[in-house]
Short mmCIF file of C-alpha atoms in Angstrom, two decimals:
data_model
loop_
_atom_site.label_atom_id
_atom_site.label_comp_id
_atom_site.label_asym_id
_atom_site.label_seq_id
_atom_site.Cartn_x
_atom_site.Cartn_y
_atom_site.Cartn_z
CA MET A 59 -16.43 -32.88 -22.33
CA SER A 60 -13.98 -35.40 -20.98
CA ARG A 61 -13.29 -35.55 -17.24
CA LYS A 62 -9.60 -35.85 -18.00
CA TRP A 63 -9.55 -32.64 -20.04
CA PHE A 64 -9.18 -30.52 -16.89
CA ASN A 65 -7.11 -33.22 -15.18
CA LEU A 66 -8.59 -32.20 -11.83
CA GLU A 67 -9.35 -35.64 -10.47
CA ALA A 68 -5.99 -37.07 -11.53
CA GLN A 69 -3.86 -34.51 -9.71
CA THR A 70 -2.87 -35.74 -6.27
CA ASP A 71 -0.79 -34.42 -3.44
CA ASP A 72 1.53 -37.33 -4.22
CA ALA A 73 2.41 -35.66 -7.50
CA ILE A 74 2.82 -32.28 -5.81
CA PHE A 75 3.87 -32.83 -2.20
CA GLY A 76 4.51 -36.56 -1.84
CA GLY A 77 1.19 -37.39 -0.08
CA ALA A 78 -1.57 -39.76 -1.16
CA GLN A 79 -4.72 -37.58 -0.94
CA PRO A 80 -6.17 -35.60 -3.85
CA ALA A 81 -5.00 -31.99 -3.89
CA TYR A 82 -8.58 -30.79 -3.30
CA SER A 83 -9.67 -33.13 -0.51
CA GLY A 84 -9.39 -30.32 2.04
CA LEU A 85 -11.98 -28.27 0.17
CA GLY A 86 -14.53 -31.08 0.04
CA LEU A 87 -15.71 -29.89 -3.37
CA THR A 88 -16.52 -31.91 -6.45
CA ARG A 89 -14.85 -31.24 -9.79
CA THR A 90 -17.95 -29.38 -10.98
CA GLN A 91 -18.04 -27.25 -7.82
CA ARG A 92 -14.34 -26.37 -8.21
CA ILE A 93 -14.87 -25.32 -11.84
CA GLY A 94 -17.92 -23.34 -10.76
CA GLY A 95 -15.91 -21.63 -8.01
CA PHE A 96 -13.22 -20.70 -10.49
CA ALA A 97 -15.76 -19.36 -13.00
CA ALA A 98 -17.65 -17.40 -10.33
CA CYS A 99 -14.46 -15.78 -9.04
CA TYR A 100 -13.20 -14.98 -12.52
CA VAL A 101 -16.51 -13.55 -13.79
CA GLY A 102 -17.12 -11.78 -10.47
CA GLY A 103 -13.65 -10.26 -10.56
CA LEU A 104 -14.15 -9.12 -14.13
CA GLY A 105 -17.51 -7.59 -13.23
CA VAL A 106 -16.13 -5.74 -10.21
CA SER A 107 -13.19 -4.44 -12.28
CA LEU A 108 -15.54 -3.25 -15.05
CA LEU A 109 -17.73 -1.50 -12.50
CA GLY A 110 -14.59 0.22 -11.23
CA ALA A 111 -13.74 1.29 -14.79
CA ILE A 112 -17.17 2.88 -15.15
CA LEU A 113 -16.61 4.79 -11.90
CA LEU A 114 -13.30 6.07 -13.25
CA PHE A 115 -15.14 7.79 -16.09
CA LEU A 116 -17.47 9.32 -13.52
CA GLY A 117 -14.47 10.80 -11.71
CA ALA A 118 -14.48 8.51 -8.66
CA THR A 119 -10.78 7.59 -8.71
CA GLY A 120 -10.74 6.09 -5.21
CA ALA A 121 -13.73 3.84 -5.88
CA PHE A 122 -12.21 2.86 -9.22
CA ALA A 123 -8.88 1.85 -7.66
CA THR A 124 -10.59 -0.10 -4.90
CA LEU A 125 -12.92 -2.01 -7.21
CA PHE A 126 -10.29 -2.66 -9.85
CA ALA A 127 -7.87 -4.09 -7.27
CA VAL A 128 -10.58 -6.17 -5.57
CA GLY A 129 -11.57 -7.51 -8.98
CA ALA A 130 -7.99 -8.53 -9.75
CA ILE A 131 -7.60 -10.27 -6.38
CA LEU A 132 -10.95 -12.05 -6.79
CA SER A 133 -9.95 -13.30 -10.23
CA LEU A 134 -6.62 -14.47 -8.84
CA LEU A 135 -8.34 -16.36 -6.01
CA GLY A 136 -10.41 -18.29 -8.55
CA THR A 137 -7.38 -20.30 -9.59
CA GLY A 138 -7.24 -21.71 -6.06
CA PHE A 139 -10.44 -23.61 -6.78
CA LEU A 140 -8.74 -25.42 -9.65
CA ILE A 141 -5.32 -26.25 -8.23
CA GLY A 142 -5.83 -25.80 -4.49
CA PHE A 143 -5.13 -22.59 -2.56
CA LYS A 144 -1.94 -23.80 -0.90
CA THR A 145 -0.60 -25.04 -4.24
CA GLN A 146 -1.46 -21.74 -5.88
CA LEU A 147 0.33 -19.76 -3.18
CA GLU A 148 3.42 -21.93 -3.54
CA LYS A 149 3.36 -21.68 -7.33
CA MET A 150 2.96 -17.91 -7.23
CA PHE A 151 6.39 -17.56 -5.65
CA LYS A 152 8.28 -20.06 -7.79
CA PRO A 153 11.29 -18.46 -9.51
CA VAL A 154 9.57 -18.48 -12.91
CA ARG A 155 6.80 -16.14 -11.72
CA VAL A 156 8.01 -14.44 -8.55
CA VAL A 157 8.83 -11.19 -10.37
CA ALA A 158 5.36 -11.03 -11.94
CA THR A 159 3.74 -11.84 -8.57
CA VAL A 160 5.68 -9.16 -6.70
CA LEU A 161 4.99 -6.61 -9.47
CA LEU A 162 1.29 -7.49 -9.39
CA PHE A 163 0.96 -6.99 -5.65
CA ALA A 164 3.12 -3.84 -5.74
CA ALA A 165 0.95 -2.44 -8.54
CA ILE A 166 -2.21 -3.18 -6.55
CA VAL A 167 -0.79 -1.31 -3.54
CA MET A 168 0.42 1.58 -5.69
CA THR A 169 -2.98 1.78 -7.40
CA PHE A 170 -4.52 2.43 -3.98
CA VAL A 171 -1.80 4.90 -2.98
CA SER A 172 -2.05 6.82 -6.24
CA ALA A 173 -5.85 6.95 -6.04
CA PHE A 174 -5.84 8.60 -2.64
CA VAL A 175 -2.47 10.39 -2.32
CA LEU A 176 -0.78 10.90 -5.69
CA PRO A 177 -2.05 12.53 -8.92
CA ALA A 178 -4.90 10.58 -10.54
CA ILE A 179 -2.94 9.97 -13.75
CA LEU A 180 -0.55 7.74 -11.78
CA CYS A 181 -3.53 5.61 -10.80
CA ILE A 182 -4.08 4.84 -14.49
CA VAL A 183 -0.38 4.07 -14.94
CA PHE A 184 -0.41 1.61 -12.03
CA VAL A 185 -3.59 -0.03 -13.31
CA ILE A 186 -1.83 -0.64 -16.62
CA VAL A 187 1.19 -2.06 -14.76
CA GLN A 188 -1.18 -4.21 -12.71
CA TYR A 189 -2.87 -5.51 -15.85
CA LEU A 190 0.44 -6.29 -17.57
CA ALA A 191 1.83 -8.01 -14.45
CA PHE A 192 -1.33 -10.13 -14.17
CA LEU A 193 -1.04 -11.03 -17.86
CA TRP A 194 2.65 -11.96 -17.50
CA TYR A 195 1.85 -13.98 -14.36
CA SER A 196 -0.95 -15.84 -16.19
CA LEU A 197 1.24 -16.55 -19.21
CA SER A 198 3.78 -18.28 -16.95
CA TYR A 199 1.32 -21.18 -16.58
CA ILE A 200 1.11 -21.78 -20.34
CA PRO A 201 4.13 -23.57 -21.81
CA TYR A 202 6.12 -21.30 -24.16
CA ALA A 203 3.52 -18.50 -23.95
CA ARG A 204 6.01 -15.97 -22.60
CA THR A 205 8.50 -16.91 -25.32
CA LEU A 206 5.82 -16.42 -27.95
CA VAL A 207 4.83 -12.99 -26.58
CA LYS A 208 8.47 -11.92 -26.36
CA GLY A 209 8.86 -12.88 -30.03
CA TRP A 210 5.77 -10.87 -30.97
CA ILE A 211 7.06 -7.70 -29.32
CA GLY A 212 10.62 -8.20 -30.59
CA MET A 213 12.34 -9.03 -27.31
CA GLN A 214 14.00 -12.20 -28.60
#
């Protein structure tokens, strides 16, 4: 696998912020460690979310909501290992993905609220909203992916 495939070493703060240091120098991690951090967060988040889904079928709605939300946040944090945490935070609130970001965080909060205060069926609804917001957020990083999905579902 080519080192340039991930383009991790080539990205500098100069390209992003106008500095001269690599975007990841603050982390002190190698390219392999950053990819490992991303993979660990993503797989860990998926595992925690799946454990939460199992608990849902056992009737533990509160535990489900907690684990599902923690899994989503853990998966989201994994991207910080690839592009830098400050960069990720700034990119999350760019105009192209601010709606998806706000919807994602609102859905996470409402998943908790619905698990402990509202009827359990609303918890499932907010989990679906959370999943769709996370998907839409992720697609914003892939050129023309949102346009393609909109075409598939007949929105264009």
